Coordinates of C-alpha atoms and ligand atoms in Angstrom, one line a residue:
M1 CA -17.1 -43.8 60.1
T2 CA -16.2 -40.2 60.6
G3 CA -13.8 -40.6 57.7
L4 CA -16.5 -42.0 55.4
W5 CA -18.8 -39.2 56.5
L6 CA -16.2 -36.6 55.7
G7 CA -15.5 -38.3 52.4
L8 CA -19.2 -38.1 51.4
V9 CA -19.4 -34.4 52.5
A10 CA -16.2 -33.6 50.5
Q11 CA -17.7 -35.4 47.5
K12 CA -20.9 -33.5 47.7
L13 CA -19.1 -30.2 48.2
F14 CA -17.0 -31.0 45.2
V15 CA -20.1 -31.8 43.1
W16 CA -21.8 -28.6 44.3
G17 CA -18.6 -26.6 43.7
A18 CA -18.2 -28.0 40.2
A19 CA -21.9 -27.5 39.4
S20 CA -21.8 -23.9 40.7
A21 CA -18.6 -23.2 38.8
V22 CA -20.2 -24.6 35.6
S23 CA -23.4 -22.6 36.1
L24 CA -21.4 -19.5 36.9
A25 CA -19.3 -19.9 33.8
G26 CA -22.5 -20.7 31.8
A27 CA -24.2 -17.7 33.3
T28 CA -21.2 -15.4 32.5
L29 CA -21.1 -16.8 29.0
L30 CA -24.8 -16.4 28.5
L31 CA -24.6 -12.8 29.9
S32 CA -21.7 -12.0 27.5
V33 CA -23.6 -13.5 24.6
L34 CA -26.7 -11.5 25.6
Q35 CA -24.7 -8.4 25.9
M36 CA -23.1 -8.9 22.5
L37 CA -26.5 -9.6 21.0
A38 CA -27.9 -6.5 22.7
S39 CA -25.0 -4.3 21.4
Y40 CA -25.4 -5.9 17.9
A41 CA -29.2 -5.2 17.9
R42 CA -28.5 -1.6 19.1
K43 CA -26.0 -1.0 16.3
W44 CA -28.3 -2.6 13.8
L45 CA -31.1 -0.2 14.8
Q46 CA -28.9 2.9 15.0
M47 CA -27.4 2.2 11.6
K48 CA -30.7 1.1 10.0
P49 CA -31.3 4.4 8.1
I50 CA -28.0 4.1 6.2
P51 CA -28.5 3.1 2.5
T52 CA -27.7 -0.6 1.9
V53 CA -28.0 -3.4 -0.5
A54 CA -30.7 -6.1 -0.1
C55 CA -30.2 -9.5 1.6
A56 CA -28.6 -8.8 4.9
Y57 CA -29.4 -11.6 7.4
P58 CA -29.1 -11.4 11.2
L59 CA -25.5 -12.1 12.3
V60 CA -24.4 -13.2 8.9
G61 CA -25.1 -9.8 7.3
H62 CA -24.1 -9.6 3.7
A63 CA -21.3 -12.1 4.1
L64 CA -23.1 -14.7 1.9
L65 CA -23.5 -12.1 -0.9
M66 CA -19.8 -11.3 -1.0
K67 CA -17.7 -12.8 -3.8
P68 CA -14.9 -14.9 -2.4
N69 CA -12.5 -14.3 -5.3
S70 CA -10.5 -11.0 -4.9
T71 CA -11.0 -9.9 -8.5
E72 CA -14.7 -10.5 -8.4
F73 CA -15.0 -9.0 -4.9
F74 CA -13.3 -5.8 -6.1
Q75 CA -15.6 -5.6 -9.1
Q76 CA -18.6 -6.2 -6.9
L77 CA -17.6 -3.4 -4.5
I78 CA -17.0 -1.0 -7.4
Q79 CA -20.4 -2.0 -8.9
Y80 CA -22.1 -1.2 -5.6
T81 CA -20.4 2.2 -5.5
E82 CA -21.6 3.0 -9.0
E83 CA -25.2 1.9 -8.1
F84 CA -25.1 4.0 -5.0
R85 CA -23.3 6.9 -6.6
H86 CA -26.3 9.2 -6.0
M87 CA -26.3 8.2 -2.3
P88 CA -23.8 9.7 0.2
L89 CA -22.6 6.3 1.5
L90 CA -23.3 2.6 1.5
K91 CA -23.6 0.2 4.4
L92 CA -22.7 -3.5 4.4
W93 CA -22.7 -6.0 7.3
I94 CA -19.7 -8.3 7.2
G95 CA -21.1 -10.9 9.7
P96 CA -21.9 -8.9 12.8
V97 CA -19.5 -6.1 12.0
P98 CA -20.9 -3.0 10.3
M99 CA -19.0 -1.5 7.4
V100 CA -19.6 1.9 5.7
V101 CA -18.2 2.4 2.2
L102 CA -17.2 6.0 1.4
Y103 CA -16.7 7.4 -2.1
H104 CA -17.9 11.0 -1.8
A105 CA -15.2 13.7 -1.0
E106 CA -17.4 15.4 1.6
N107 CA -17.8 12.1 3.6
V108 CA -14.2 10.9 3.1
E109 CA -13.1 14.2 4.7
V110 CA -15.1 13.5 7.9
I111 CA -12.9 10.4 8.6
L112 CA -9.6 11.3 7.1
A113 CA -9.4 14.9 8.4
S114 CA -10.2 13.7 12.0
S115 CA -7.3 13.6 14.4
K116 CA -9.2 11.0 16.4
Q117 CA -10.2 8.5 13.8
I118 CA -6.7 7.2 13.3
D119 CA -7.2 3.5 14.2
K120 CA -6.6 1.1 11.4
S121 CA -9.2 -1.6 10.5
F122 CA -8.9 -5.0 12.2
V123 CA -7.7 -6.6 8.9
Y124 CA -4.4 -4.7 9.3
K125 CA -3.7 -7.2 12.1
F126 CA -2.7 -9.7 9.5
I127 CA 0.2 -7.4 8.4
Q128 CA 1.4 -7.1 12.0
P129 CA 3.4 -10.4 12.2
W130 CA 5.7 -8.9 9.5
L131 CA 5.6 -5.2 10.2
G132 CA 4.9 -5.3 14.0
L133 CA 3.5 -2.0 15.2
G134 CA 5.3 0.3 12.8
L135 CA 4.1 3.5 11.3
L136 CA 1.5 1.9 9.1
T137 CA -0.1 -0.3 11.7
S138 CA 0.3 1.5 15.0
T139 CA -2.0 4.0 16.6
G140 CA -2.4 6.4 19.5
I141 CA 0.7 7.7 21.3
K142 CA 3.0 5.3 19.6
W143 CA 2.0 6.3 16.2
R144 CA 2.1 10.1 17.0
S145 CA 5.6 9.8 18.4
R146 CA 6.9 7.7 15.5
R147 CA 5.3 10.0 12.9
K148 CA 7.0 13.0 14.5
M149 CA 10.3 11.2 14.6
L150 CA 10.2 9.9 11.0
T151 CA 8.7 12.9 9.2
P152 CA 12.1 14.7 8.8
T153 CA 13.6 11.6 7.2
F154 CA 11.3 12.1 4.2
H155 CA 12.3 15.7 3.7
F156 CA 13.1 16.6 0.1
T157 CA 16.7 17.5 0.8
I158 CA 17.2 14.0 2.3
L159 CA 15.4 12.3 -0.6
E160 CA 17.9 14.0 -3.0
D161 CA 20.5 11.5 -1.8
F162 CA 18.3 8.6 -3.1
L163 CA 18.2 10.0 -6.6
D164 CA 21.6 8.2 -7.4
V165 CA 20.1 4.9 -6.5
M166 CA 17.0 5.6 -8.6
N167 CA 19.0 6.6 -11.6
E168 CA 21.3 3.6 -11.3
Q169 CA 18.4 1.1 -11.1
A170 CA 16.4 2.9 -13.9
K171 CA 19.4 2.5 -16.1
I172 CA 19.6 -1.2 -15.4
L173 CA 15.9 -1.5 -16.2
V174 CA 16.1 0.3 -19.5
N175 CA 19.0 -2.0 -20.5
K176 CA 16.9 -5.0 -19.6
L177 CA 14.0 -3.7 -21.7
E178 CA 16.3 -3.3 -24.8
K179 CA 15.7 -6.8 -25.9
H180 CA 12.0 -6.1 -26.5
V181 CA 12.5 -3.2 -28.9
N182 CA 10.6 -3.9 -32.2
Q183 CA 9.5 -7.3 -30.8
E184 CA 6.1 -8.7 -29.9
A185 CA 4.1 -7.2 -26.9
F186 CA 5.4 -8.4 -23.5
N187 CA 4.3 -8.1 -19.9
C188 CA 6.3 -5.3 -18.3
F189 CA 4.8 -5.7 -14.8
F190 CA 7.6 -7.7 -13.2
Y191 CA 10.4 -5.8 -14.8
I192 CA 9.1 -2.6 -13.2
T193 CA 8.4 -4.4 -9.9
L194 CA 12.0 -5.8 -9.6
C195 CA 13.4 -2.3 -10.3
A196 CA 11.2 -0.8 -7.6
L197 CA 12.3 -3.5 -5.2
D198 CA 15.9 -2.8 -5.8
I199 CA 15.4 0.9 -5.2
I200 CA 13.5 0.4 -1.9
C201 CA 16.1 -2.2 -0.6
E202 CA 19.0 0.1 -1.3
T203 CA 17.3 3.3 0.0
A204 CA 15.7 1.7 3.0
M205 CA 18.6 -0.5 4.1
G206 CA 21.6 0.6 2.1
K207 CA 21.7 -3.0 0.7
N208 CA 21.9 -3.8 -3.0
I209 CA 20.1 -7.1 -3.4
G210 CA 20.3 -7.1 -7.2
A211 CA 16.7 -8.2 -7.7
Q212 CA 16.8 -7.1 -11.3
S213 CA 19.9 -9.1 -12.2
N214 CA 19.2 -12.0 -9.8
E215 CA 15.4 -12.7 -9.8
D216 CA 15.9 -15.7 -7.6
S217 CA 16.8 -14.0 -4.3
K218 CA 15.5 -15.8 -1.3
Y219 CA 14.5 -12.5 0.4
V220 CA 12.7 -11.2 -2.8
R221 CA 10.7 -14.4 -3.1
A222 CA 9.8 -14.2 0.6
V223 CA 8.6 -10.6 0.2
Y224 CA 6.3 -11.7 -2.7
R225 CA 4.9 -14.8 -0.9
M226 CA 4.3 -12.7 2.2
S227 CA 2.3 -10.0 0.4
D228 CA 0.2 -12.7 -1.2
K229 CA -0.4 -14.6 2.0
I230 CA -1.4 -11.5 3.9
F231 CA -4.2 -10.8 1.5
R232 CA -5.4 -14.4 1.3
R233 CA -5.6 -14.5 5.0
M234 CA -7.6 -11.3 5.2
K235 CA -10.2 -12.9 2.9
M236 CA -10.4 -16.2 4.7
P237 CA -12.0 -15.9 8.2
W238 CA -11.2 -19.6 8.9
L239 CA -7.5 -18.7 8.8
W240 CA -7.8 -15.8 11.2
L241 CA -6.9 -17.5 14.5
D242 CA -3.2 -17.7 14.9
L243 CA -3.0 -21.2 16.4
W244 CA -5.4 -22.6 13.9
Y245 CA -3.6 -20.9 11.0
L246 CA -0.4 -22.8 12.0
M247 CA -2.2 -26.1 11.5
F248 CA -2.4 -25.4 7.8
K249 CA 0.5 -25.7 5.4
E250 CA 0.0 -22.1 4.4
G251 CA 0.4 -21.0 8.1
R252 CA 3.6 -22.9 8.5
E253 CA 5.0 -21.4 5.2
H254 CA 4.0 -18.0 6.5
K255 CA 6.0 -18.6 9.7
R256 CA 9.0 -19.7 7.6
D257 CA 8.8 -16.6 5.4
L258 CA 8.6 -14.4 8.4
K259 CA 11.8 -15.8 9.6
I260 CA 13.5 -15.2 6.3
L261 CA 12.3 -11.6 6.2
H262 CA 13.1 -10.7 9.8
T263 CA 16.5 -12.4 9.8
F264 CA 17.4 -10.5 6.7
T265 CA 16.4 -7.1 8.1
K266 CA 17.9 -7.8 11.5
N267 CA 21.2 -8.8 10.0
V268 CA 21.3 -5.7 7.8
I269 CA 20.6 -3.5 10.9
A270 CA 23.3 -5.2 12.9
E271 CA 25.8 -4.8 10.1
R272 CA 25.0 -1.1 9.8
V273 CA 25.2 -0.5 13.6
N274 CA 28.7 -2.2 13.7
E275 CA 29.8 -0.2 10.7
M276 CA 28.7 3.1 12.3
K277 CA 30.5 2.1 15.6
T278 CA 33.7 1.4 13.7
N279 CA 33.3 4.7 11.8
E280 CA 32.7 6.7 15.1
E281 CA 35.6 5.0 16.8
S282 CA 38.0 5.7 14.0
K283 CA 36.9 9.3 14.1
G284 CA 37.3 9.4 17.9
T285 CA 34.2 11.5 18.2
D286 CA 30.6 11.0 19.4
S287 CA 29.2 13.9 17.4
G288 CA 26.4 12.0 15.7
P289 CA 26.4 9.2 13.1
V290 CA 29.0 9.0 10.3
F291 CA 27.6 7.4 7.2
S292 CA 29.6 5.0 5.1
K293 CA 30.6 6.9 2.0
K294 CA 31.0 3.7 0.1
K295 CA 27.4 2.7 0.5
G296 CA 25.7 6.0 0.7
K297 CA 23.0 7.1 3.2
A298 CA 19.9 5.0 3.7
F299 CA 16.7 5.4 5.7
L300 CA 18.2 2.9 8.1
D301 CA 21.0 5.3 9.0
L302 CA 18.5 8.1 9.7
L303 CA 16.4 5.7 11.8
L304 CA 19.5 4.8 13.8
S305 CA 20.1 8.5 14.7
V306 CA 16.5 9.9 15.3
T307 CA 15.3 10.6 18.8
D308 CA 12.0 11.4 20.4
D309 CA 11.1 14.4 22.5
E310 CA 12.8 12.9 25.5
G311 CA 16.0 12.1 23.5
N312 CA 15.3 8.4 23.4
K313 CA 16.6 6.5 20.3
L314 CA 14.6 3.8 18.5
S315 CA 15.4 0.2 19.7
P316 CA 16.7 -2.3 17.1
E317 CA 13.2 -3.9 17.1
D318 CA 11.6 -0.5 16.5
I319 CA 13.9 0.1 13.6
R320 CA 13.2 -3.4 12.2
E321 CA 9.5 -2.5 12.2
E322 CA 10.0 0.7 10.3
V323 CA 12.4 -0.7 7.7
D324 CA 10.1 -3.6 7.1
T325 CA 7.2 -1.1 6.7
F326 CA 9.1 0.8 4.1
M327 CA 9.9 -2.4 2.3
F328 CA 6.2 -3.4 2.3
E329 CA 4.7 0.1 1.5
G330 CA 7.5 1.3 -0.7
H331 CA 7.8 -1.0 -3.7
D332 CA 4.5 -2.6 -4.8
T333 CA 2.8 0.8 -4.7
T334 CA 5.3 2.6 -6.8
A335 CA 5.7 -0.4 -9.2
S336 CA 1.9 -0.4 -9.7
A337 CA 1.8 3.3 -10.3
I338 CA 4.6 3.2 -12.9
N339 CA 3.0 0.3 -14.7
W340 CA -0.4 2.1 -14.9
S341 CA 1.3 5.2 -16.2
L342 CA 3.0 3.2 -19.0
Y343 CA -0.3 1.4 -19.8
L344 CA -2.2 4.8 -20.1
L345 CA 0.6 6.5 -22.1
G346 CA 0.7 3.5 -24.4
S347 CA -3.0 3.8 -24.9
Y348 CA -3.0 7.6 -25.5
P349 CA -0.3 8.3 -28.1
E350 CA -1.2 12.0 -28.3
I351 CA -0.5 12.4 -24.6
Q352 CA 2.8 10.4 -24.8
K353 CA 3.8 12.8 -27.6
K354 CA 3.4 15.7 -25.2
V355 CA 5.6 13.9 -22.6
D356 CA 8.1 13.3 -25.4
N357 CA 8.3 17.0 -26.2
E358 CA 8.9 17.9 -22.6
L359 CA 11.6 15.3 -22.3
D360 CA 13.3 16.8 -25.4
E361 CA 13.1 20.2 -23.8
V362 CA 14.6 19.1 -20.5
F363 CA 17.2 16.5 -21.6
G364 CA 17.7 17.2 -25.3
K365 CA 19.0 13.9 -26.8
S366 CA 21.0 13.1 -23.7
D367 CA 20.6 9.9 -21.6
R368 CA 22.2 11.4 -18.6
P369 CA 21.0 10.7 -15.1
V370 CA 18.0 12.7 -13.8
D371 CA 18.8 15.5 -11.3
L372 CA 16.6 17.5 -8.9
E373 CA 16.3 20.4 -11.3
D374 CA 15.0 18.0 -14.1
L375 CA 12.4 16.7 -11.7
K376 CA 11.1 20.2 -11.1
Q377 CA 11.0 20.9 -14.8
L378 CA 9.1 17.7 -15.8
K379 CA 5.8 19.5 -15.2
Y380 CA 3.6 17.7 -17.8
L381 CA 5.0 14.3 -16.6
D382 CA 3.9 15.3 -13.2
L383 CA 0.3 15.8 -14.5
V384 CA 0.5 12.4 -16.2
I385 CA 1.5 10.8 -13.0
K386 CA -1.3 12.5 -11.1
E387 CA -3.9 11.5 -13.6
S388 CA -2.7 7.9 -13.7
L389 CA -2.9 7.8 -9.9
R390 CA -6.5 9.1 -10.2
I391 CA -7.7 6.4 -12.7
F392 CA -5.7 3.6 -11.2
P393 CA -4.9 4.4 -7.5
P394 CA -2.3 1.8 -6.5
V395 CA -4.0 1.6 -3.0
P396 CA -7.6 1.2 -4.3
L397 CA -9.1 1.0 -0.8
F398 CA -8.1 1.4 2.8
A399 CA -9.9 1.2 6.1
R400 CA -10.3 2.6 9.6
R401 CA -12.1 1.2 12.6
L402 CA -14.1 4.0 14.2
N403 CA -13.1 4.5 17.8
E404 CA -16.1 6.8 18.6
D405 CA -19.6 7.4 17.1
C406 CA -19.6 10.0 14.3
E407 CA -22.0 11.6 11.9
V408 CA -21.5 11.1 8.2
A409 CA -23.9 12.9 5.8
G410 CA -26.4 13.3 8.6
Y411 CA -26.4 9.5 9.4
K412 CA -25.1 8.2 12.7
V413 CA -22.2 5.8 12.3
V414 CA -21.5 3.9 15.5
K415 CA -18.1 3.2 17.2
G416 CA -16.6 -0.1 16.0
T417 CA -17.8 0.4 12.4
E418 CA -15.2 -0.3 9.7
A419 CA -15.0 2.8 7.4
V420 CA -13.7 1.8 4.0
I421 CA -12.4 4.6 1.8
V422 CA -12.4 3.6 -1.9
P423 CA -10.1 6.0 -3.9
Y424 CA -10.9 4.0 -7.0
A425 CA -14.6 5.0 -6.8
L426 CA -14.0 8.4 -5.2
H427 CA -11.7 9.4 -8.1
R428 CA -14.6 8.6 -10.5
D429 CA -17.0 11.1 -9.1
P430 CA -18.3 13.0 -12.2
R431 CA -19.0 16.1 -10.1
Y432 CA -15.2 16.6 -9.8
F433 CA -13.9 14.5 -12.7
P434 CA -16.2 14.7 -15.7
N435 CA -15.8 11.7 -18.1
P436 CA -14.0 10.0 -15.3
E437 CA -12.7 7.1 -17.4
E438 CA -10.9 9.4 -19.8
F439 CA -7.2 10.0 -19.4
Q440 CA -6.8 13.8 -19.3
P441 CA -3.7 15.0 -17.5
E442 CA -4.9 18.6 -18.1
R443 CA -7.4 18.1 -15.4
F444 CA -4.6 18.8 -13.0
F445 CA -3.6 22.2 -14.5
P446 CA -4.0 24.6 -11.5
E447 CA -6.7 26.5 -13.4
N448 CA -8.7 23.3 -14.0
A449 CA -8.2 22.0 -10.4
Q450 CA -9.4 25.2 -8.9
G451 CA -12.4 24.8 -6.5
R452 CA -12.2 21.0 -6.6
H453 CA -12.9 19.4 -3.2
P454 CA -9.5 18.7 -1.5
Y455 CA -10.7 15.2 -0.5
S456 CA -11.9 14.3 -4.0
Y457 CA -8.4 13.0 -4.9
V458 CA -6.5 11.0 -2.3
P459 CA -4.2 8.4 -3.9
F460 CA -1.8 8.9 -0.9
S461 CA -4.7 9.2 1.6
A462 CA -5.0 12.6 3.3
G463 CA -5.1 14.1 6.7
P464 CA -2.8 13.1 9.7
R465 CA -2.3 9.5 8.4
N466 CA -1.5 10.3 4.9
C467 CA 1.4 8.6 3.1
I468 CA 4.7 9.6 4.5
G469 CA 6.5 8.4 1.3
Q470 CA 4.6 10.3 -1.4
K471 CA 7.5 12.6 -2.4
F472 CA 9.8 9.6 -2.5
A473 CA 7.2 7.8 -4.7
V474 CA 6.7 10.7 -7.2
M475 CA 10.5 11.1 -7.4
E476 CA 10.9 7.5 -8.2
E477 CA 8.1 7.5 -10.8
K478 CA 9.4 10.5 -12.6
T479 CA 13.0 9.1 -12.7
I480 CA 12.0 5.7 -14.0
L481 CA 9.4 7.0 -16.5
S482 CA 11.7 9.6 -17.9
Y483 CA 14.4 7.0 -18.4
I484 CA 12.1 4.6 -20.2
L485 CA 10.4 7.3 -22.3
R486 CA 13.7 8.9 -23.4
Q487 CA 14.6 5.6 -24.9
F488 CA 11.4 4.0 -26.1
W489 CA 8.0 4.7 -27.6
V490 CA 5.4 2.7 -25.8
E491 CA 2.3 1.2 -27.3
S492 CA -0.5 -0.7 -25.6
N493 CA -3.5 -2.3 -27.3
Q494 CA -5.0 -3.9 -24.2
K495 CA -8.6 -2.9 -23.5
R496 CA -9.6 -1.9 -19.9
E497 CA -11.8 -5.0 -19.6
E498 CA -8.8 -7.2 -20.6
L499 CA -6.7 -6.0 -17.7
G500 CA -8.3 -8.3 -15.0
L501 CA -8.3 -5.5 -12.4
S502 CA -7.9 -6.9 -9.0
G503 CA -8.1 -4.8 -5.8
E504 CA -6.0 -6.8 -3.4
L505 CA -3.7 -4.8 -1.1
I506 CA -2.6 -3.1 -4.3
L507 CA -4.5 -2.5 -7.6
R508 CA -3.1 -5.1 -9.9
P509 CA -3.7 -6.1 -13.5
N510 CA -4.2 -9.9 -13.1
N511 CA -3.5 -10.3 -16.8
G512 CA -0.4 -8.2 -16.7
I513 CA 0.4 -5.0 -18.6
W514 CA 1.3 -5.9 -22.2
I515 CA 3.2 -3.3 -24.2
T516 CA 5.4 -3.0 -27.3
L517 CA 8.5 -0.9 -27.5
K518 CA 9.9 1.0 -30.4
R519 CA 13.1 2.9 -30.3
R520 CA 12.4 6.6 -29.8
N521 CA 15.6 8.0 -31.4
P522 CA 16.6 5.3 -33.8
D523 CA 20.0 6.9 -34.7
E524 CA 20.9 7.4 -31.0
S525 CA 20.4 3.7 -30.1
Q526 CA 24.0 3.3 -29.0
L527 CA 23.9 6.1 -26.5
C528 CA 22.8 4.0 -23.6
T529 CA 25.7 2.1 -22.3
P530 CA 24.6 -1.3 -21.0
A531 CA 25.1 -1.7 -17.3
V532 CA 24.1 -5.4 -17.4
P533 CA 24.4 -7.9 -20.3
L534 CA 21.5 -7.6 -22.7
S535 CA 20.7 -11.3 -22.7
Ligands
LIG601 C1 2.7 5.5 -5.6 C2 3.2 5.1 -4.4 C3 2.4 5.1 -3.1 C4 1.1 5.2 -2.9 C5 -0.1 5.3 -3.9 C6 0.9 5.1 -1.4 C7 -0.3 5.2 -0.8 C8 -0.5 5.2 0.6 C9 -1.8 5.2 1.3 C10 -3.1 5.3 0.5 C11 -1.5 5.2 2.6 C12 -2.6 5.2 3.7 C13 -2.9 3.7 4.0 C14 -3.8 3.5 5.1 O1 -4.4 4.4 5.7 O2 -4.0 2.3 5.4 C15 -0.1 5.2 2.8 C16 0.5 5.1 4.0 C17 1.9 5.0 4.2 N1 2.8 4.9 3.2 FE1 2.5 5.1 1.2 N2 2.1 5.0 -0.8 C18 3.1 5.0 -1.8 C19 4.4 4.9 -1.6 C20 5.1 4.9 -0.4 C21 6.5 4.8 -0.3 C22 7.5 4.8 -1.4 C23 6.8 4.7 1.1 C24 8.1 4.6 1.8 C25 9.2 4.7 1.3 C26 5.5 4.7 1.8 C27 5.3 4.6 3.1 C28 4.1 4.7 3.7 C29 3.9 4.7 5.2 C30 5.0 4.4 6.2 C31 2.5 4.8 5.5 C32 1.9 4.9 6.8 C33 1.8 6.4 7.2 C34 1.1 6.6 8.6 O3 0.1 5.9 8.9 O4 1.6 7.5 9.3 N3 4.5 4.8 0.8 N4 0.5 5.1 1.5

């Protein structure tokens, strides 16, 4: 009897307990939802005065208005920045998340010059499976310490060592292009990209993967698929949850590619560590790293030797993050920049002629490798590169998540807002760049650039989180362009509207860059000794 009574009491207690737990969970959930709604309503009201486009619905915001296709989305964003050119900024609601679009130098400065607003937007989370928390994706103390450690590795004197690799790969590229001389127009995009990929692999890891001669490398293909997938995932909220993503074929392929990429980098790092150990042992000294003369010095070697303020070295995983970051940031960007320069030079023969004259002055008729002194002397080419980066910035937009409220052009922008900086639109501000669509390298003559707002031109971003690789990039661009233009005269008949501009992670011409090549010095055609068969 007592047992039955106890059983009934226990049952009741269990029901009450369960009911209370459910109501408590329900109440907590309700409270969190209410809190979220209150915070959302507060943000909505605080941000209300900021100029915006019509049709923002509660919670959904402008999401229904946004074009799903990346080419169309980029065009749409650029169209908005043109419509709102006379306004200081533009607000969009992406679901419940506020976003401000910045395209005026004065307002871009507020974010980029700040030493506090250094957190990257939440979409960078999709790059993290590949790059971990390396220089591009990390923030706070970790980023500051890494940045301090890595800055010396990009010093000009160190970059000088990479010039040999750039020359060697540029020569291979020129020899591959030979077969197009006096032929139909061809798409040069992938030729340049493979060359840039070979350069970054060898300079970052000390590994020659021969992408230009062997287009079928497993690693190269994985790099390509990964960049594509990252951008697709950013655009598709239903693929954002990691576990859910893995349910899709794309998520499983992503996992497979990650394995290929990480295994490759890890093996290269391990190989290099062993090589350094052997070298040190054979020297019988511990006075710092000894670099393999056979392979030349790579960023990886420098990463293996740098230390922080407390004298701590980077772990193998830290090094992997940074090497992968250089691989990701360091090839598509430069390839895009070189392609755009070729396109513009091919469309403006009078400007190409000026480059030609300069090349004659610096190199005469020689096809010798480029040295540091040449790079300094190629001043007009420098302006051409700057102006190409203005019209077609390879990173057409980048974003920060604001970690505290701030004021932009007199408007309050609340913490948690995504601030999107759009160099593509910023560089077309007619106050600083009259006739912005015109290719005029002379804009960058010191006398013409005088008084221009320092944040009106930011192809490499600006402020504390600017691009650490910009000197490397310009060096590579100058080397490759001077190699190509010493051999060939480039022509392009593609109209801007035929390019299929798409602002994914990188500004790409979806329809390719179609150029024709003529020999520049017809009687000197035999000067360039083929480094690879001309098939
Ligand atoms: C024309 C070529 C390049 C362009 C236009 C470019 C542009 C940029 C931009 C706009 C950023 C800021 C991105 C952001 O805030 O989200 C950036 C950051 C970065 N870039 Fe570049 N980049 C180029 C080449 C390179 C190269 C060759 C390397 C390395 C070898 C490199 C390494 C990096 C790294 C590590 C960061 C992150 C820096 C930090 O947050 O401290 N970039 N780049």
